[in-house]
Coordinates of C-alpha atoms in Angstrom, one line a residue:
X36 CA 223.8 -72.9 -51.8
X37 CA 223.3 -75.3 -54.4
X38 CA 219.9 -75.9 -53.6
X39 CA 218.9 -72.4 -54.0
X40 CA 220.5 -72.5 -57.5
X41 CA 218.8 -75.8 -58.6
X42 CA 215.3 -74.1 -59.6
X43 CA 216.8 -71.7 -61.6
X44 CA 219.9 -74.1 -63.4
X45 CA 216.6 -76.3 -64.2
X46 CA 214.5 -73.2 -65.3
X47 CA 217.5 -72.5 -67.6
X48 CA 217.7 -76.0 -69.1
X49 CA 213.9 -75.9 -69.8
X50 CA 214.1 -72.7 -71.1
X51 CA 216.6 -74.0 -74.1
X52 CA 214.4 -76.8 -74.1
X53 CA 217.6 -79.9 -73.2
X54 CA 215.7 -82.9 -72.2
X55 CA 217.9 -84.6 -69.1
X56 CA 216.5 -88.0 -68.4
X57 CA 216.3 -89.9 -65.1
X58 CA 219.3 -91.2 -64.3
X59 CA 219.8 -95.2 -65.9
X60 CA 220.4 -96.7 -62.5
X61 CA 221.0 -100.3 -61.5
X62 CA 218.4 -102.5 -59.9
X63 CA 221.2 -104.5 -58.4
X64 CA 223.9 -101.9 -57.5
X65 CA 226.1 -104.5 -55.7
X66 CA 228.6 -107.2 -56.6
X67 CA 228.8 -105.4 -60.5
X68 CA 233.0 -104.9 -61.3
X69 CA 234.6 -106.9 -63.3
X70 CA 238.2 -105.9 -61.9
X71 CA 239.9 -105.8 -58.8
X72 CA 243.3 -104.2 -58.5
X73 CA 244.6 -104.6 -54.8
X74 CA 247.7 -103.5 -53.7
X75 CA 250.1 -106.2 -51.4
X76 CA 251.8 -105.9 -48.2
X77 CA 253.5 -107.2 -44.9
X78 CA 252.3 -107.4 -41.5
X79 CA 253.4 -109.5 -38.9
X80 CA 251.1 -112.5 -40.5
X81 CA 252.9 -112.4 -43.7
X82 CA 251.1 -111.1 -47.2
X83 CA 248.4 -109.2 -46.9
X84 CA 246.2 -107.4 -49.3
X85 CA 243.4 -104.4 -49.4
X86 CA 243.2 -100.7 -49.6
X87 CA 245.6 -98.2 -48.1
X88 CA 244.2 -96.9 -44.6
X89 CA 243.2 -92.6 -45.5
X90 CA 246.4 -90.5 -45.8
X91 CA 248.8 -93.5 -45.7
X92 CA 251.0 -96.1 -47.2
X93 CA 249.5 -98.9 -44.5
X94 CA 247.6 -101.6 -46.0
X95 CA 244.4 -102.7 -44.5
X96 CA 243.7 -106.4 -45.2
X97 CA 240.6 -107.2 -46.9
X98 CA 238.6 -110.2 -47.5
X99 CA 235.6 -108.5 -49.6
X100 CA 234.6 -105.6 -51.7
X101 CA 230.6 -105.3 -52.0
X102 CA 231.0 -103.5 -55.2
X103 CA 233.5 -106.5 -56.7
X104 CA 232.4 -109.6 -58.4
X105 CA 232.8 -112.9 -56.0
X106 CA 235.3 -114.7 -58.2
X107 CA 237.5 -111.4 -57.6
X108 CA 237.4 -111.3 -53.8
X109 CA 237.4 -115.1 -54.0
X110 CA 240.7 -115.1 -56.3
X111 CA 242.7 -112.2 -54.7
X112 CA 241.9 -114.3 -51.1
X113 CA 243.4 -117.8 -52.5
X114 CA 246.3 -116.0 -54.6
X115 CA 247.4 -114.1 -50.8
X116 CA 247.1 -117.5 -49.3
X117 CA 249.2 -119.2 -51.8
X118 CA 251.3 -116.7 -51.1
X119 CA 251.7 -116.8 -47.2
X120 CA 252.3 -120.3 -47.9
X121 CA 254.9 -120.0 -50.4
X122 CA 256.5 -117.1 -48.5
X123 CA 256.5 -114.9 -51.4
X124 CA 257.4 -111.2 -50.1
X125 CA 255.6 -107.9 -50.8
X126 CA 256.7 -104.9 -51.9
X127 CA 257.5 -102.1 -49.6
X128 CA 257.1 -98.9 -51.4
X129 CA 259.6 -97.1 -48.9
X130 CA 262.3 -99.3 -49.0
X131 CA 261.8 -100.6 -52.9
X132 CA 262.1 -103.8 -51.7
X133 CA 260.0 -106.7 -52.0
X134 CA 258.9 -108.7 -54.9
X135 CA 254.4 -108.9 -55.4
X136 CA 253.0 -105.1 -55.7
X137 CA 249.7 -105.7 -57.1
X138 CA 247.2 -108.4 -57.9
X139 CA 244.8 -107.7 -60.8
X140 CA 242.3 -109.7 -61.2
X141 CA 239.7 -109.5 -63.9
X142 CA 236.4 -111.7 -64.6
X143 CA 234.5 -111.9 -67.9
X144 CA 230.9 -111.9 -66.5
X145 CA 229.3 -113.6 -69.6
X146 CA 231.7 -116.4 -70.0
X147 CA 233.0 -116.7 -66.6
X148 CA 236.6 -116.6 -67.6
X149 CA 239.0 -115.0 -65.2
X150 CA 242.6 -113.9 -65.7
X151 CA 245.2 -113.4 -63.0
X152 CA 248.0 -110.9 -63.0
X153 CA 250.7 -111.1 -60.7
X154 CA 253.0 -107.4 -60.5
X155 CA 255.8 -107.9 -59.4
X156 CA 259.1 -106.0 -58.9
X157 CA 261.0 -107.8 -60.6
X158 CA 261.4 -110.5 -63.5
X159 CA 261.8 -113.9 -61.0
X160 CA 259.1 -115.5 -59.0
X161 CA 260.0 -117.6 -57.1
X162 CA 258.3 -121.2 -57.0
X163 CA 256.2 -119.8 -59.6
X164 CA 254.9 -123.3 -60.7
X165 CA 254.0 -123.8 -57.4
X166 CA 252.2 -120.6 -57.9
X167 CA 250.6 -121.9 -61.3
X168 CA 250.0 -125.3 -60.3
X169 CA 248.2 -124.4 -56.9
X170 CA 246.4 -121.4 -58.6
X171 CA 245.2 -123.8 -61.2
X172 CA 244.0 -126.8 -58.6
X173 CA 242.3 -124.3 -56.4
X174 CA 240.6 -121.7 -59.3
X175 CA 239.2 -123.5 -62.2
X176 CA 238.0 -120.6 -63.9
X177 CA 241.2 -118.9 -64.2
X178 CA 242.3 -119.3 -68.1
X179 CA 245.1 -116.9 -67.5
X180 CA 247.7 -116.1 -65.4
X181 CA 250.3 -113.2 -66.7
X182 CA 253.2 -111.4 -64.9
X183 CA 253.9 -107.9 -65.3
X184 CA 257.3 -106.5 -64.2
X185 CA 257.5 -102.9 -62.7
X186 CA 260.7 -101.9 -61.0
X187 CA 259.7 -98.1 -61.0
X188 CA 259.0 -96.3 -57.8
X189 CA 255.7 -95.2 -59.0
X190 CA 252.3 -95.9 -57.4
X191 CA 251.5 -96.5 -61.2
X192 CA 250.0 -100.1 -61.7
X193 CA 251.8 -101.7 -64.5
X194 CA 255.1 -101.4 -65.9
X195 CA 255.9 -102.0 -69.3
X196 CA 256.6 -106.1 -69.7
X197 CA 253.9 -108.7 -69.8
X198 CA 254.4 -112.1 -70.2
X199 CA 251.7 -114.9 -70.3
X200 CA 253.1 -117.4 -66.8
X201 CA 250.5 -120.1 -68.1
X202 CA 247.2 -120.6 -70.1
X203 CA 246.0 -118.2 -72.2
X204 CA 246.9 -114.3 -73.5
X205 CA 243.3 -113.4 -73.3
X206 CA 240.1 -113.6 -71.8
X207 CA 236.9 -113.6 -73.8
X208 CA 233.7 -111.7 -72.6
X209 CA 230.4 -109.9 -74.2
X210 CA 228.8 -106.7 -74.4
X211 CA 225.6 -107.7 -76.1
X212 CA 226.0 -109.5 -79.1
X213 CA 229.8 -108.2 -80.0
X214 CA 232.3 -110.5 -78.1
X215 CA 235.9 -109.1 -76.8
X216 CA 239.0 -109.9 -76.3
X217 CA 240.8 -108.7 -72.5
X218 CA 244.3 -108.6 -72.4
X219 CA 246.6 -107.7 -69.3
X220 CA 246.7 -104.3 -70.3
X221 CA 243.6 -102.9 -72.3
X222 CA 241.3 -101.2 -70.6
X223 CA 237.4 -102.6 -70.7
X224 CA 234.8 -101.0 -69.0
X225 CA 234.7 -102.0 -65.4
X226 CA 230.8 -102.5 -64.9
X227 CA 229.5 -104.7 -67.8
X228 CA 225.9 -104.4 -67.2
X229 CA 225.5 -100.8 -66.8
X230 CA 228.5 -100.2 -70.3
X231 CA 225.6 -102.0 -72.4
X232 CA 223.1 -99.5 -71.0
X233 CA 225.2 -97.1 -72.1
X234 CA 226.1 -98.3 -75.7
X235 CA 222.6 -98.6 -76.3
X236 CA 222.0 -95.0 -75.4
X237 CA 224.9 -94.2 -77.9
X238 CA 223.5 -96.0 -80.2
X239 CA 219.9 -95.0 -80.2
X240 CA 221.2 -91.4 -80.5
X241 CA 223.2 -92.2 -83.2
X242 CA 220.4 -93.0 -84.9
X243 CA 221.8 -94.8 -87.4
X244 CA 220.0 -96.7 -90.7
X245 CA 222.9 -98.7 -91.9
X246 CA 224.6 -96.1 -94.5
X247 CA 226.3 -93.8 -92.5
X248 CA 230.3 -92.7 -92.0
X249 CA 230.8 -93.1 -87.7
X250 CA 233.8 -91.4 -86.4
X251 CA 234.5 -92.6 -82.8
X252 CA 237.5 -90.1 -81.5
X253 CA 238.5 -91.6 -78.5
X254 CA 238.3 -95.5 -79.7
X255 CA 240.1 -97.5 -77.0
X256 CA 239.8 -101.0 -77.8
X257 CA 237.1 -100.8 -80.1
X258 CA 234.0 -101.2 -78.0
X259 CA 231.6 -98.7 -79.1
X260 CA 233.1 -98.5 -82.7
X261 CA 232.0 -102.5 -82.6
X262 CA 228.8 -101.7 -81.3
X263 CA 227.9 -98.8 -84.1
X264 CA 229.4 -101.1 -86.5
X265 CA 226.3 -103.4 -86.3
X266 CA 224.3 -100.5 -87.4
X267 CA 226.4 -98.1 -89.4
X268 CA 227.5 -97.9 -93.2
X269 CA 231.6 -97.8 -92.4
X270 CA 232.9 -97.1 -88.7
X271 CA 236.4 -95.1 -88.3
X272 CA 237.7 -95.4 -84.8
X273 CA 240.9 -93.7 -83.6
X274 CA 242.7 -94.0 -80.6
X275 CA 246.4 -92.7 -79.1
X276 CA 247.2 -96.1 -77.4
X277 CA 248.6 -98.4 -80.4
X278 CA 248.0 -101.6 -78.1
X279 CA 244.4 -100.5 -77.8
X280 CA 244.3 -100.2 -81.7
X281 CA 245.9 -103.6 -82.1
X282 CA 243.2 -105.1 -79.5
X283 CA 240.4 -102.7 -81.5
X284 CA 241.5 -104.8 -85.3
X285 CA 241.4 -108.2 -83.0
X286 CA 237.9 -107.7 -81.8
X287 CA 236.8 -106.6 -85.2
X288 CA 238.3 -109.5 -86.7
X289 CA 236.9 -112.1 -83.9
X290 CA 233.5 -110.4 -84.9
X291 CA 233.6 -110.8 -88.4
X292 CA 233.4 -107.2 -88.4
X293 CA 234.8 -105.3 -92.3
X294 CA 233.4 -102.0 -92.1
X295 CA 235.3 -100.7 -89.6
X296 CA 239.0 -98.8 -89.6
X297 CA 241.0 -98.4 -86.8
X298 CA 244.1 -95.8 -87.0
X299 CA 246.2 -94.9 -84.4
X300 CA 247.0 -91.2 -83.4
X301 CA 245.6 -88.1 -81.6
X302 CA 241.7 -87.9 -83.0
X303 CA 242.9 -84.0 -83.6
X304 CA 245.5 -85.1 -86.1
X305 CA 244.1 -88.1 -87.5
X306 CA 240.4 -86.9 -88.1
X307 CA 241.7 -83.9 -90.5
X308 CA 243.5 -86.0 -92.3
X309 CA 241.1 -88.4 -93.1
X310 CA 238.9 -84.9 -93.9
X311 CA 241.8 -84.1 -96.4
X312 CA 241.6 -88.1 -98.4
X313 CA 237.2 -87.1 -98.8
X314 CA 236.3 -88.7 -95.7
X315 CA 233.0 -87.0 -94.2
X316 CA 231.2 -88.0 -91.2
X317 CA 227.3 -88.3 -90.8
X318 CA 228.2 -89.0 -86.8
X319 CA 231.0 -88.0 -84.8
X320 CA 230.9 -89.9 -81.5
X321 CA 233.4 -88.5 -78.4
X322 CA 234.0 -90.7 -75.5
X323 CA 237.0 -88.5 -74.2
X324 CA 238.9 -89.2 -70.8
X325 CA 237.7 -87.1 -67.8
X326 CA 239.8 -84.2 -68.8
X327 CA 237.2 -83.5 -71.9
X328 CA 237.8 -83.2 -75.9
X329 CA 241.1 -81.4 -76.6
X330 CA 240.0 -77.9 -77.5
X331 CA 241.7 -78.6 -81.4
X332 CA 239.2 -81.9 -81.7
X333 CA 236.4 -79.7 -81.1
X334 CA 237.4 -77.3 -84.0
X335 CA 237.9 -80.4 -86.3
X336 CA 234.3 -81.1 -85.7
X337 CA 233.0 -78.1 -86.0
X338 CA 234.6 -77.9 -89.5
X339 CA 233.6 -81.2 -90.4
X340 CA 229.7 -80.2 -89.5
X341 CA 228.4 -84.1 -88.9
X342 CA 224.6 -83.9 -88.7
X343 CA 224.7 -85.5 -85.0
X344 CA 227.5 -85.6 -82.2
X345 CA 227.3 -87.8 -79.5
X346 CA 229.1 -87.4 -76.5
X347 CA 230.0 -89.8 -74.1
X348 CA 231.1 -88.1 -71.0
X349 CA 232.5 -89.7 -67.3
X350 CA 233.1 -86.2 -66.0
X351 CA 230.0 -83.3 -66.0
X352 CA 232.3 -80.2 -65.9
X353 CA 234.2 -81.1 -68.7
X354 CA 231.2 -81.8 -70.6
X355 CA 229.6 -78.9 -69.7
X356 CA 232.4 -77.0 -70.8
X357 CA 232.7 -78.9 -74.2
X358 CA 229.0 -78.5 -74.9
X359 CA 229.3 -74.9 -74.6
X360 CA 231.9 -74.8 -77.5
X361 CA 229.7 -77.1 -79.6
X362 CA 227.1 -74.9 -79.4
X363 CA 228.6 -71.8 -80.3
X364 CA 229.5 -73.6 -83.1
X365 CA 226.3 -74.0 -84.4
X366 CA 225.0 -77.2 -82.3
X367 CA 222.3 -78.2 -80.7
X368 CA 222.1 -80.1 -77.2
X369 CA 218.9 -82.4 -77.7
X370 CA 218.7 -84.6 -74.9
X371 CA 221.1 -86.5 -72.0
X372 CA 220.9 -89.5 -70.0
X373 CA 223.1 -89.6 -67.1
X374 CA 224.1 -93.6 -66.5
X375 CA 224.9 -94.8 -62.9
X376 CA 228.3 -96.6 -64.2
X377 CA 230.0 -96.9 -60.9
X378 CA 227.4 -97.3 -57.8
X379 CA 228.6 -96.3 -54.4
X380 CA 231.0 -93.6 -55.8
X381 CA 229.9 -89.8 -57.1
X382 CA 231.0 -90.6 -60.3
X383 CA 228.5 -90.7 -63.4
X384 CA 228.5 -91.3 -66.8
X385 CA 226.1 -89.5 -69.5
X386 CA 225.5 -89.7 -73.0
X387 CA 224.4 -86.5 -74.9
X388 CA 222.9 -86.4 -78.5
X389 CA 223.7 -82.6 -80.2
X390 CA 222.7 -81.7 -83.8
X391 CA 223.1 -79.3 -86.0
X392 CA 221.2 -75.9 -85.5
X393 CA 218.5 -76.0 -88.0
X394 CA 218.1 -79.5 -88.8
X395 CA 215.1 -81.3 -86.6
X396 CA 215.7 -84.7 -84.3

């Protein structure tokens, strides 16, 4: 079993001499997302809204999530009340019919902000400045309130339309000292206490002085390209989502941040061309999705040959796997912290610091 394999996995490790830290866990590990997505429905009471009961399409009602922010469970309760009230129907993913799917909710934990966003399916709500006017009386937080149409029988989220329903497009929040804008759309990590941990880590392995080129290959909105930035000679961040890029410029720009440059693309195609205009990288940092660096990303840094990579992983096979490319290349794994990103779930985060064979730490 695996317990019988540990000794000798660790034995292994120590042998190539990879330090793996404790893992960064959170003294607190309650109460920490910033985002609740909860899927609507009908029972005999009118709206309700929760999870799906195992193996089914049946909606259990909730009232709280332990792992969820208060002003989430506190939101999503009101905006199903409002509802009831209102007689607003949900959607019924076997029939198609219906009009509320979802309700997203997100909370900026340093500022407080919250932003409400109603899916529906289909563009008309109605009494929708009931909706607005008794969301607003009851939720003073709430800065935002956006609708997202998605007609598609898909047990994806969002659809393709957003439009702001009252106040604000954004909502503004921190990680450390670099301050972001949230839109309906762009993805921000979901636990901010434990994504600062992990940007320092990132950081501190980066080991930057102030005159290095950064590459971050999988940039999203900007958030660890900002957070190098602070440290780093010129930051290039690149990212396939060209939303996420437009949100990536905005938070440089709300951060009086110049030496960065976003470009949007596959990091496999945009990286060798930036080689090609005399572009070199003293960093590469790789924050890939769980599915791991695409195998032609890995070539274009081992042909590149920056002194450090650091790898930002959500998914230990895949790193595992990419690690071993990286180091028949002619890499080095140093050291990796595993970061508790998401307590209550198996799912970790890790950061991992490689250099170059033959150069020292």
């Amino acid at each position: 079993g695996a317990a019988s394999q540990a000794p000798a996995i660790a034995a292994g490790i120590a042998e190539q001499g990879i330090l793996v830290h404790a893992t960064a866990g959170m003294n607190e590990p309650w109460r920490y997302r910033n985002k609740a997505q909860v899927p609507m429905g009908v029972t005999e009471g009118g709206l309700v809204g929760g999870f799906y009961a195992r193996g089914s399409h049946r909606i259990i009602d909730m009232e709280a999530c332990l792992i969820q922010h208060e002003s989430n469970d506190e939101v999503v309760a009101r905006v199903k009340a409002i509802g009831r009230r209102l007689g607003i129907s949900a959607y019924d993913e076997e029939s198609g019919q219906g009009l509320l799917r979802h309700v997203v909710v997100k909370v900026a934990f340093r500022t407080g902000e919250m932003m409400i966003v109603l899916v529906t399916n289909g563009d008309k709500i109605p009494h929708a400045d009931e909706w607005v006017q008794a969301i607003q009386a009851q939720l003073p937080s709430v800065v935002s309130i956006c609708q997202n149409v998605n007609t598609k029988q898909t047990n994806v989220i969002f659809g393709d339309t957003t439009r702001v329903l009252w106040g604000r497009e954004v909502i503004y929040d921190y990680i450390g000292d670099v301050k972001f804008a949230i839109s309906a759309r762009s993805f921000y990590q979901v636990n901010p206490a434990q994504t600062e941990v992990l940007y320092g880590k990132t950081v501190e392995y980066a080991q930057l002085s102030g005159k290095e080129n950064v590459i971050d290959a999988y940039c999203g909105i900007g958030t660890i390209s900002l957070f190098l930035a602070q440290h780093a000679g010129k930051v290039y961040g690149v990212e396939i989502v060209p939303e996420a890029i437009e949100d990536a410029r905005r938070n440089a720009e709300l951060n009086g941040m110049h030496n960065v440059t976003f470009e949007v693309g596959a990091s496999e195609d945009v990286i060798p061309a930036w080689k090609e205009q005399g572009t070199e990288a003293d960093v590469i940092v790789v924050d890939p999705p769980r599915k791991g660096c695409d195998p032609k990303l890995l070539e274009t840094i081992l042909e590149m040959k920056p002194e450090r990579v650091v790898y930002v992983s959500c998914n230990p096979s895949t790193l595992a796997r990419d690690l071993r490319v990286l180091e028949d290349g002619g890499y080095r794994t140093v050291e990796v912290t595993p970061v508790d990103m998401f307590p209550h779930t198996v799912h970790v985060e890790s950061v991992a610091l490689l250099v170059m064979n033959g150069t020292d730490r």
